[in-house]
Short mmCIF file of C-alpha atoms in Angstrom, two decimals:
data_model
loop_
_atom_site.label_atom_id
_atom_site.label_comp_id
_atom_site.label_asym_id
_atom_site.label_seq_id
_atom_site.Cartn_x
_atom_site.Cartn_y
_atom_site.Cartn_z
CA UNK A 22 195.76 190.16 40.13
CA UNK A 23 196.24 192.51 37.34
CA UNK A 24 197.81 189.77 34.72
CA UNK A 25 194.82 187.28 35.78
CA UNK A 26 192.30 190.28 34.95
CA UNK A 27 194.25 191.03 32.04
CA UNK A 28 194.12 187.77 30.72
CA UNK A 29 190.43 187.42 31.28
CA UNK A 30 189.58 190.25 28.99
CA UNK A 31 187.49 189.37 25.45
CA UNK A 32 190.28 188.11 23.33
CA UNK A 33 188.72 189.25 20.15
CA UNK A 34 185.89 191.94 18.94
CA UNK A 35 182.40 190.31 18.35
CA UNK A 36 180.20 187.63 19.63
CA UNK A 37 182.59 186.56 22.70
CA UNK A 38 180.76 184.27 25.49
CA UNK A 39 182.78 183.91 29.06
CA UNK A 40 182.40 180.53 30.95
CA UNK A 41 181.97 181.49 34.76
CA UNK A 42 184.94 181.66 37.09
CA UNK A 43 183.15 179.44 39.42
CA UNK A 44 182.89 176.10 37.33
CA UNK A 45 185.72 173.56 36.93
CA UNK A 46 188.34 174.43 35.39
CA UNK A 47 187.56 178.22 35.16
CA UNK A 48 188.73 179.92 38.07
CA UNK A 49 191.31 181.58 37.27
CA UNK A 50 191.07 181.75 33.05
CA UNK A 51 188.00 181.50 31.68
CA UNK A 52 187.53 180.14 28.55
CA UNK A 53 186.17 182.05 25.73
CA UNK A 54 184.21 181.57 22.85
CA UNK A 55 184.06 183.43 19.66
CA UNK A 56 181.45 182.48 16.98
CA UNK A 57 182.15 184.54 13.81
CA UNK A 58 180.05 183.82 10.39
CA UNK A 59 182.75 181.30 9.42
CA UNK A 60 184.15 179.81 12.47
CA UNK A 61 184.04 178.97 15.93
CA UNK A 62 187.21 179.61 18.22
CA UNK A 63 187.55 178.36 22.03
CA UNK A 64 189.97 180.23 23.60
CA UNK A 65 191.57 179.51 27.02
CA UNK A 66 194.43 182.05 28.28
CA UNK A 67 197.51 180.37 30.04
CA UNK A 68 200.15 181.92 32.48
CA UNK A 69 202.19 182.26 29.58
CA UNK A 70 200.82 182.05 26.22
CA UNK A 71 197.39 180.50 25.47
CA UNK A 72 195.57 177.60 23.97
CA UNK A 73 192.96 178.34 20.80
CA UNK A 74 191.15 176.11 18.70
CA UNK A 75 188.84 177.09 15.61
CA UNK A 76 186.63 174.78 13.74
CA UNK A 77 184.91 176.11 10.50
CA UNK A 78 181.21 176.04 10.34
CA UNK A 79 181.16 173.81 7.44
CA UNK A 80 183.17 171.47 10.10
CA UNK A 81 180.51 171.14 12.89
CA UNK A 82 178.41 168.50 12.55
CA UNK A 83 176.52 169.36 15.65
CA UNK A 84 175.99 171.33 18.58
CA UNK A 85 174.93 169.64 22.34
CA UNK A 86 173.88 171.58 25.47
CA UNK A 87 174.17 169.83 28.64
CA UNK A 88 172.11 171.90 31.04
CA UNK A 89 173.02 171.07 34.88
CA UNK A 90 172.24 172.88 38.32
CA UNK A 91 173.93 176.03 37.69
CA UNK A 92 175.76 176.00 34.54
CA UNK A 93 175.69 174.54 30.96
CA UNK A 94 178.49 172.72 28.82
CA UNK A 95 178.44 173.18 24.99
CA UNK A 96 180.00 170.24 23.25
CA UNK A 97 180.65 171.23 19.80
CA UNK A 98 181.50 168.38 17.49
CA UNK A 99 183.20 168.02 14.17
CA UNK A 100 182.38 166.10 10.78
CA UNK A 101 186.03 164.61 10.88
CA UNK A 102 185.08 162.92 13.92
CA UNK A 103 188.39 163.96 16.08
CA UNK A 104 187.63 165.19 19.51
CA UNK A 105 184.67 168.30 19.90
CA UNK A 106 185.43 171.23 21.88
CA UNK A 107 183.78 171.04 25.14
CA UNK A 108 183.07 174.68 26.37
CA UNK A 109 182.42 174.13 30.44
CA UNK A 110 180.72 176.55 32.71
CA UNK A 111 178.52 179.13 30.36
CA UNK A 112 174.42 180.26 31.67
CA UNK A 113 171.80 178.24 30.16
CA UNK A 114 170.75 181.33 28.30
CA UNK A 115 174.20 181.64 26.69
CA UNK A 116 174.52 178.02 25.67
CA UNK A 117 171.37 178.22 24.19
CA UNK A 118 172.89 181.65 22.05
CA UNK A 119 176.14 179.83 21.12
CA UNK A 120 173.57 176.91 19.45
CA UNK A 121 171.83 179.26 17.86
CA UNK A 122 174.31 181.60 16.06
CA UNK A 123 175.83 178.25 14.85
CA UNK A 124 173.15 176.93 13.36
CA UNK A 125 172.33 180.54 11.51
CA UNK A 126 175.59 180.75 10.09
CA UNK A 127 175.76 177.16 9.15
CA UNK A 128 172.43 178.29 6.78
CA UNK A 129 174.13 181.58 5.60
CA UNK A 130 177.14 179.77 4.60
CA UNK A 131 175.37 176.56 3.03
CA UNK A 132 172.34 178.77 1.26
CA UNK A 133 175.15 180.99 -0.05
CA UNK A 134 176.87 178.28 -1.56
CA UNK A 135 179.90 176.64 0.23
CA UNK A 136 181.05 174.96 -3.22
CA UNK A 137 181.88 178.98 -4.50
CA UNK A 138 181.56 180.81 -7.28
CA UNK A 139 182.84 178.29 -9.68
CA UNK A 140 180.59 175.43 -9.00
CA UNK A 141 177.99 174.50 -11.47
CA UNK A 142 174.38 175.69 -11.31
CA UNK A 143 172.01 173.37 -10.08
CA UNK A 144 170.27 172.27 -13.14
CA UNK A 145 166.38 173.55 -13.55
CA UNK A 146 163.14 172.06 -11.82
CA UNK A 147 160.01 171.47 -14.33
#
């Protein structure tokens, strides 16, 4: 009991969202989500080790809620077209959060300038 609540814990500082231990595939690791200003992690704890996977936020192409009975999946899908992360078993209200910080730092990092500092300035409107 104490390694399966020990492996449960937040997995990083930050914007973390736990799926529910009572959808599929859940029960005894939840996966975890971390949405940081420049990426997006799914994390899923293992007996021994773990699984992660991070897409960057220039990466996502776009963000789908499917909203059932009780719980939501997030399917979170890339501009390289391999397969998204699907993120089973979060609230309604959470999936709804995870959409939303993704699309806000998708405009921070775009209206900051994703070429850098060394790109050229957009020439001037008359």
């Amino acid at each position: 009991v104490y390694w399966i609540w020990r492996k449960g814990r937040s997995f990083a500082p930050g914007q973390v969202f736990h799926a529910s231990r009572l959808s599929r595939g859940n029960r005894l690791f939840p996966t975890q989500v971390l949405i940081t200003p420049s990426s997006v992690v799914q994390y899923t704890a293992r007996w021994i080790g773990k699984q992660e996977e991070s897409i960057h936020i220039a990466h996502i192409s776009s963000v789908k809620i499917n909203t059932g009975l009780m719980f939501s999946d997030v399917l979170i899908e890339t501009s390289g077209g391999a397969s998204p992360i699907v993120c089973h078993g979060h609230s309604k209200s959470d999936a709804v959060k995870m959409k939303n910080l993704i699309e806000h730092s998708q405009n921070a990092y775009f209206r900051a300038g994703a070429a850098g500092p060394n790109a050229p300035a957009p020439p001037p409107t008359a």
